[in-house]
Amino acid sequence: LSYTELLERRRHGEPIQYITGEAEFYGLPFRVTRDVLIPRPETEHLIEKVIGLAPLFPRPRIVDVGAGSGAIAVALAHEWPSAVMTATDISASALELARWNAQRTGFADRIRFLEGDLLAPVAAEKFEFVVSNPPYVPTSDRATLSVEVREYEPGLALFAGDDGLDVYRRLIPAAIDALVPGGFVVLEIGYGQSPAITELLVRAGFEQIEFVPDLQNIPRVVSARRP
């Protein structure tokens, strides 16, 4: 593409990461296309939270639900060499990209990629961690999003019903069934969602619910433990 074409794409609001096809997450390079969300710095809080729990588990099984570009699964494989990683996504094209990113960063043999809805691909299995950065934007917020996000990033990975909680309502009860006793669910959440998320976690039977604020002091990541 010519320089003019690239500038024109940027002028229309296309994110620079989609134009270059590159994004960085947790110090690692990722290829991104419009099939996946661009990895965000605030999601690094999720990685930090999981790594902080490492002393409890020598060889944990971790499932990343809604893998997208593979950023979370690859970063965890990189940071936690003994972890046994699985990543699921409903989008075949996202999984293909995640596999490519795992290959590129040297973690292809450490991560198993499975296509399907939420935890359905691992229905019979148990894990020490269920982690996810699921869609959590209320559909009613569409108009308030920047053109970069609204017009270019995949709606499937952004929006989750009128209140943004549709995926959590399904994922949280499924997560407690997928965890071993003492296992953790660690999720990224949206602005103002912590009270509703707390309620969903308590109702599902989780304990030790903790929130991690992002750099703007907004609760951004939640962790909770299966008794």
mmCIF file of C-alpha atoms in Angstrom:
data_model
loop_
_atom_site.group_PDB
_atom_site.id
_atom_site.type_symbol
_atom_site.label_atom_id
_atom_site.label_comp_id
_atom_site.label_asym_id
_atom_site.label_seq_id
_atom_site.Cartn_x
_atom_site.Cartn_y
_atom_site.Cartn_z
ATOM 1 C CA LEU A 1 0.000 0.000 0.000
ATOM 2 C CA SER A 2 1.144 3.526 -0.760
ATOM 3 C CA TYR A 3 1.789 6.069 1.961
ATOM 4 C CA THR A 4 -1.232 8.055 0.750
ATOM 5 C CA GLU A 5 -3.526 5.024 1.040
ATOM 6 C CA LEU A 6 -2.319 4.351 4.581
ATOM 7 C CA LEU A 7 -2.886 7.979 5.585
ATOM 8 C CA GLU A 8 -6.337 7.877 4.032
ATOM 9 C CA ARG A 9 -7.240 4.756 6.030
ATOM 10 C CA ARG A 10 -6.045 6.443 9.222
ATOM 11 C CA ARG A 11 -7.950 9.623 8.357
ATOM 12 C CA HIS A 12 -11.168 7.584 8.205
ATOM 13 C CA GLY A 13 -10.513 6.361 11.726
ATOM 14 C CA GLU A 14 -9.004 2.940 11.120
ATOM 15 C CA PRO A 15 -6.797 2.049 14.111
ATOM 16 C CA ILE A 16 -3.087 2.178 13.401
ATOM 17 C CA GLN A 17 -2.744 -1.426 14.658
ATOM 18 C CA TYR A 18 -5.062 -2.714 11.909
ATOM 19 C CA ILE A 19 -3.248 -0.651 9.278
ATOM 20 C CA THR A 20 0.164 -2.021 10.287
ATOM 21 C CA GLY A 21 -1.250 -5.414 11.354
ATOM 22 C CA GLU A 22 0.803 -5.198 14.564
ATOM 23 C CA ALA A 23 0.095 -4.652 18.256
ATOM 24 C CA GLU A 24 2.149 -5.141 21.404
ATOM 25 C CA PHE A 25 0.846 -6.749 24.583
ATOM 26 C CA TYR A 26 2.820 -7.519 27.728
ATOM 27 C CA GLY A 27 6.014 -6.813 25.804
ATOM 28 C CA LEU A 28 5.190 -9.394 23.120
ATOM 29 C CA PRO A 29 4.375 -8.757 19.440
ATOM 30 C CA PHE A 30 0.961 -9.771 18.060
ATOM 31 C CA ARG A 31 -0.459 -9.772 14.598
ATOM 32 C CA VAL A 32 -3.971 -8.261 14.582
ATOM 33 C CA THR A 33 -6.692 -8.128 11.948
ATOM 34 C CA ARG A 34 -10.247 -6.863 12.037
ATOM 35 C CA ASP A 35 -11.313 -10.366 13.150
ATOM 36 C CA VAL A 36 -10.017 -9.634 16.658
ATOM 37 C CA LEU A 37 -9.944 -6.870 19.243
ATOM 38 C CA ILE A 38 -6.726 -4.901 19.517
ATOM 39 C CA PRO A 39 -5.110 -5.960 22.841
ATOM 40 C CA ARG A 40 -5.375 -3.181 25.446
ATOM 41 C CA PRO A 41 -2.859 -2.177 28.132
ATOM 42 C CA GLU A 42 -5.558 -2.511 30.845
ATOM 43 C CA THR A 43 -5.854 -6.228 30.078
ATOM 44 C CA GLU A 44 -2.297 -6.581 31.377
ATOM 45 C CA HIS A 45 -3.806 -6.231 34.878
ATOM 46 C CA LEU A 46 -5.468 -9.606 34.272
ATOM 47 C CA ILE A 47 -2.111 -11.227 33.490
ATOM 48 C CA GLU A 48 -0.573 -9.677 36.612
ATOM 49 C CA LYS A 49 -3.432 -10.926 38.796
ATOM 50 C CA VAL A 50 -3.110 -14.508 37.533
ATOM 51 C CA ILE A 51 0.694 -14.493 37.850
ATOM 52 C CA GLY A 52 0.296 -13.168 41.399
ATOM 53 C CA LEU A 53 -1.538 -16.393 42.293
ATOM 54 C CA ALA A 54 1.261 -18.581 40.860
ATOM 55 C CA PRO A 55 2.682 -19.660 44.254
ATOM 56 C CA LEU A 56 -0.551 -21.572 44.945
ATOM 57 C CA PHE A 57 -0.297 -23.816 41.887
ATOM 58 C CA PRO A 58 2.853 -25.610 40.668
ATOM 59 C CA ARG A 59 1.403 -26.752 37.311
ATOM 60 C CA PRO A 60 -1.950 -25.103 36.712
ATOM 61 C CA ARG A 61 -4.369 -25.831 33.907
ATOM 62 C CA ILE A 62 -5.576 -22.499 32.559
ATOM 63 C CA VAL A 63 -8.354 -21.914 30.022
ATOM 64 C CA ASP A 64 -8.626 -18.540 28.269
ATOM 65 C CA VAL A 65 -12.209 -18.073 27.091
ATOM 66 C CA GLY A 66 -12.620 -15.923 23.968
ATOM 67 C CA ALA A 67 -8.964 -15.955 22.969
ATOM 68 C CA GLY A 68 -9.149 -13.361 20.186
ATOM 69 C CA SER A 69 -5.604 -12.594 19.031
ATOM 70 C CA GLY A 70 -4.246 -15.025 21.632
ATOM 71 C CA ALA A 71 -2.747 -12.177 23.674
ATOM 72 C CA ILE A 72 -3.811 -13.483 27.106
ATOM 73 C CA ALA A 73 -2.973 -17.150 26.434
ATOM 74 C CA VAL A 74 0.427 -16.330 24.921
ATOM 75 C CA ALA A 75 1.336 -13.836 27.666
ATOM 76 C CA LEU A 76 0.440 -16.380 30.367
ATOM 77 C CA ALA A 77 2.401 -19.138 28.609
ATOM 78 C CA HIS A 78 5.349 -16.740 28.416
ATOM 79 C CA GLU A 79 5.167 -15.653 32.057
ATOM 80 C CA TRP A 80 4.321 -19.021 33.604
ATOM 81 C CA PRO A 81 6.398 -21.801 32.007
ATOM 82 C CA SER A 82 4.754 -24.651 33.945
ATOM 83 C CA ALA A 83 1.168 -23.636 33.067
ATOM 84 C CA VAL A 84 -0.862 -25.911 30.790
ATOM 85 C CA MET A 85 -2.761 -23.555 28.483
ATOM 86 C CA THR A 86 -6.024 -23.956 26.565
ATOM 87 C CA ALA A 87 -7.698 -21.179 24.576
ATOM 88 C CA THR A 88 -11.239 -21.202 23.153
ATOM 89 C CA ASP A 89 -13.003 -18.903 20.724
ATOM 90 C CA ILE A 90 -16.275 -19.068 18.790
ATOM 91 C CA SER A 91 -14.588 -17.423 15.787
ATOM 92 C CA ALA A 92 -12.565 -19.730 13.529
ATOM 93 C CA SER A 93 -10.707 -16.758 12.006
ATOM 94 C CA ALA A 94 -9.762 -15.444 15.461
ATOM 95 C CA LEU A 95 -8.436 -18.879 16.455
ATOM 96 C CA GLU A 96 -6.394 -19.093 13.287
ATOM 97 C CA LEU A 97 -4.790 -15.748 14.122
ATOM 98 C CA ALA A 98 -4.223 -16.782 17.775
ATOM 99 C CA ARG A 99 -2.479 -19.962 16.569
ATOM 100 C CA TRP A 100 -0.311 -17.888 14.255
ATOM 101 C CA ASN A 101 0.648 -15.579 17.131
ATOM 102 C CA ALA A 102 1.461 -18.541 19.377
ATOM 103 C CA GLN A 103 3.673 -19.975 16.622
ATOM 104 C CA ARG A 104 5.399 -16.658 16.056
ATOM 105 C CA THR A 105 6.208 -16.167 19.747
ATOM 106 C CA GLY A 106 7.356 -19.768 20.179
ATOM 107 C CA PHE A 107 4.448 -21.039 22.291
ATOM 108 C CA ALA A 108 2.505 -23.108 19.751
ATOM 109 C CA ASP A 109 3.356 -26.355 21.539
ATOM 110 C CA ARG A 110 2.261 -24.901 24.903
ATOM 111 C CA ILE A 111 -1.267 -23.805 23.986
ATOM 112 C CA ARG A 112 -4.177 -25.909 22.772
ATOM 113 C CA PHE A 113 -6.703 -23.961 20.666
ATOM 114 C CA LEU A 114 -10.334 -25.102 20.518
ATOM 115 C CA GLU A 115 -13.247 -23.661 18.570
ATOM 116 C CA GLY A 116 -16.584 -23.229 20.308
ATOM 117 C CA ASP A 117 -18.807 -21.132 22.548
ATOM 118 C CA LEU A 118 -17.293 -20.163 25.921
ATOM 119 C CA LEU A 119 -16.403 -23.338 27.886
ATOM 120 C CA ALA A 120 -18.337 -25.756 25.643
ATOM 121 C CA PRO A 121 -15.158 -27.113 23.938
ATOM 122 C CA VAL A 122 -13.772 -28.225 27.342
ATOM 123 C CA ALA A 123 -17.072 -29.371 28.847
ATOM 124 C CA ALA A 124 -15.694 -32.476 30.588
ATOM 125 C CA GLU A 125 -12.459 -30.910 31.850
ATOM 126 C CA LYS A 126 -11.326 -29.205 35.067
ATOM 127 C CA PHE A 127 -9.011 -26.213 35.468
ATOM 128 C CA GLU A 128 -7.222 -24.268 38.162
ATOM 129 C CA PHE A 129 -7.992 -21.020 36.311
ATOM 130 C CA VAL A 130 -10.747 -19.791 34.000
ATOM 131 C CA VAL A 131 -9.658 -16.430 32.554
ATOM 132 C CA SER A 132 -11.416 -14.185 30.069
ATOM 133 C CA ASN A 133 -11.688 -10.717 28.599
ATOM 134 C CA PRO A 134 -15.220 -11.214 27.279
ATOM 135 C CA PRO A 135 -17.448 -8.770 25.393
ATOM 136 C CA TYR A 136 -18.849 -6.351 27.994
ATOM 137 C CA VAL A 137 -19.957 -3.171 26.230
ATOM 138 C CA PRO A 138 -23.716 -2.481 26.475
ATOM 139 C CA THR A 139 -25.241 -2.245 22.986
ATOM 140 C CA SER A 140 -26.788 1.076 24.091
ATOM 141 C CA ASP A 141 -23.247 2.516 24.424
ATOM 142 C CA ARG A 142 -22.438 1.979 20.734
ATOM 143 C CA ALA A 143 -22.884 5.660 19.857
ATOM 144 C CA THR A 144 -20.513 6.802 22.617
ATOM 145 C CA LEU A 145 -17.590 4.690 21.377
ATOM 146 C CA SER A 146 -14.816 6.232 19.307
ATOM 147 C CA VAL A 147 -15.037 5.696 15.550
ATOM 148 C CA GLU A 148 -11.886 3.522 15.779
ATOM 149 C CA VAL A 149 -13.691 1.050 18.021
ATOM 150 C CA ARG A 150 -17.250 1.358 16.727
ATOM 151 C CA GLU A 151 -16.521 1.112 13.027
ATOM 152 C CA TYR A 152 -13.495 -1.185 12.942
ATOM 153 C CA GLU A 153 -13.304 -3.607 15.891
ATOM 154 C CA PRO A 154 -15.460 -6.783 15.784
ATOM 155 C CA GLY A 155 -18.880 -6.263 17.401
ATOM 156 C CA LEU A 156 -18.923 -9.925 18.446
ATOM 157 C CA ALA A 157 -15.967 -9.197 20.740
ATOM 158 C CA LEU A 158 -17.355 -5.903 22.058
ATOM 159 C CA PHE A 159 -21.076 -6.003 22.717
ATOM 160 C CA ALA A 160 -22.982 -8.125 25.233
ATOM 161 C CA GLY A 161 -26.639 -7.131 25.360
ATOM 162 C CA ASP A 162 -28.417 -4.091 26.779
ATOM 163 C CA ASP A 163 -26.387 -3.956 29.995
ATOM 164 C CA GLY A 164 -23.143 -5.555 28.771
ATOM 165 C CA LEU A 165 -23.545 -8.493 31.157
ATOM 166 C CA ASP A 166 -24.958 -11.178 28.834
ATOM 167 C CA VAL A 167 -21.707 -13.141 28.527
ATOM 168 C CA TYR A 168 -20.947 -12.966 32.272
ATOM 169 C CA ARG A 169 -24.415 -14.376 33.033
ATOM 170 C CA ARG A 170 -23.459 -17.507 31.098
ATOM 171 C CA LEU A 171 -19.728 -17.629 31.764
ATOM 172 C CA ILE A 172 -19.671 -17.223 35.557
ATOM 173 C CA PRO A 173 -21.948 -20.213 36.377
ATOM 174 C CA ALA A 174 -20.102 -22.296 33.742
ATOM 175 C CA ALA A 175 -16.754 -21.283 35.250
ATOM 176 C CA ILE A 176 -17.533 -22.587 38.735
ATOM 177 C CA ASP A 177 -18.382 -25.978 37.218
ATOM 178 C CA ALA A 178 -15.134 -25.993 35.232
ATOM 179 C CA LEU A 179 -12.895 -25.162 38.208
ATOM 180 C CA VAL A 180 -11.330 -27.510 40.715
ATOM 181 C CA PRO A 181 -12.111 -26.666 44.363
ATOM 182 C CA GLY A 182 -9.838 -23.728 45.224
ATOM 183 C CA GLY A 183 -9.565 -22.680 41.569
ATOM 184 C CA PHE A 184 -9.973 -19.090 40.396
ATOM 185 C CA VAL A 185 -11.974 -17.226 37.797
ATOM 186 C CA VAL A 186 -10.235 -14.016 36.634
ATOM 187 C CA LEU A 187 -12.179 -11.682 34.337
ATOM 188 C CA GLU A 188 -11.816 -8.259 32.804
ATOM 189 C CA ILE A 189 -14.912 -6.126 33.386
ATOM 190 C CA GLY A 190 -16.362 -2.874 32.121
ATOM 191 C CA TYR A 191 -16.893 0.506 33.748
ATOM 192 C CA GLY A 192 -19.465 0.451 36.562
ATOM 193 C CA GLN A 193 -20.070 -3.289 36.351
ATOM 194 C CA SER A 194 -18.483 -4.378 39.648
ATOM 195 C CA PRO A 195 -21.728 -4.447 41.735
ATOM 196 C CA ALA A 196 -23.561 -6.589 39.156
ATOM 197 C CA ILE A 197 -20.520 -8.860 38.688
ATOM 198 C CA THR A 198 -20.231 -9.327 42.464
ATOM 199 C CA GLU A 199 -23.866 -10.421 42.565
ATOM 200 C CA LEU A 200 -23.361 -12.915 39.716
ATOM 201 C CA LEU A 201 -20.260 -14.374 41.384
ATOM 202 C CA VAL A 202 -21.937 -14.720 44.795
ATOM 203 C CA ARG A 203 -25.017 -16.304 43.238
ATOM 204 C CA ALA A 204 -22.811 -18.844 41.417
ATOM 205 C CA GLY A 205 -21.087 -19.757 44.687
ATOM 206 C CA PHE A 206 -17.750 -17.953 44.395
ATOM 207 C CA GLU A 207 -15.836 -16.562 47.393
ATOM 208 C CA GLN A 208 -12.838 -14.233 47.956
ATOM 209 C CA ILE A 209 -14.064 -11.736 45.361
ATOM 210 C CA GLU A 210 -11.423 -9.078 44.680
ATOM 211 C CA PHE A 211 -11.238 -6.225 42.184
ATOM 212 C CA VAL A 212 -8.088 -4.801 40.600
ATOM 213 C CA PRO A 213 -8.287 -1.133 39.556
ATOM 214 C CA ASP A 214 -6.769 0.094 36.309
ATOM 215 C CA LEU A 215 -4.555 3.179 36.099
ATOM 216 C CA GLN A 216 -7.657 5.414 36.166
ATOM 217 C CA ASN A 217 -8.721 3.661 39.386
ATOM 218 C CA ILE A 218 -11.682 1.956 37.681
ATOM 219 C CA PRO A 219 -12.287 -1.661 38.800
ATOM 220 C CA ARG A 220 -11.012 -3.472 35.679
ATOM 221 C CA VAL A 221 -10.286 -7.068 36.683
ATOM 222 C CA VAL A 222 -12.143 -9.334 39.104
ATOM 223 C CA SER A 223 -10.886 -12.546 40.663
ATOM 224 C CA ALA A 224 -12.948 -15.008 42.693
ATOM 225 C CA ARG A 225 -12.307 -18.447 44.132
ATOM 226 C CA ARG A 226 -14.315 -21.635 44.013
ATOM 227 C CA PRO A 227 -14.630 -22.925 47.622
#
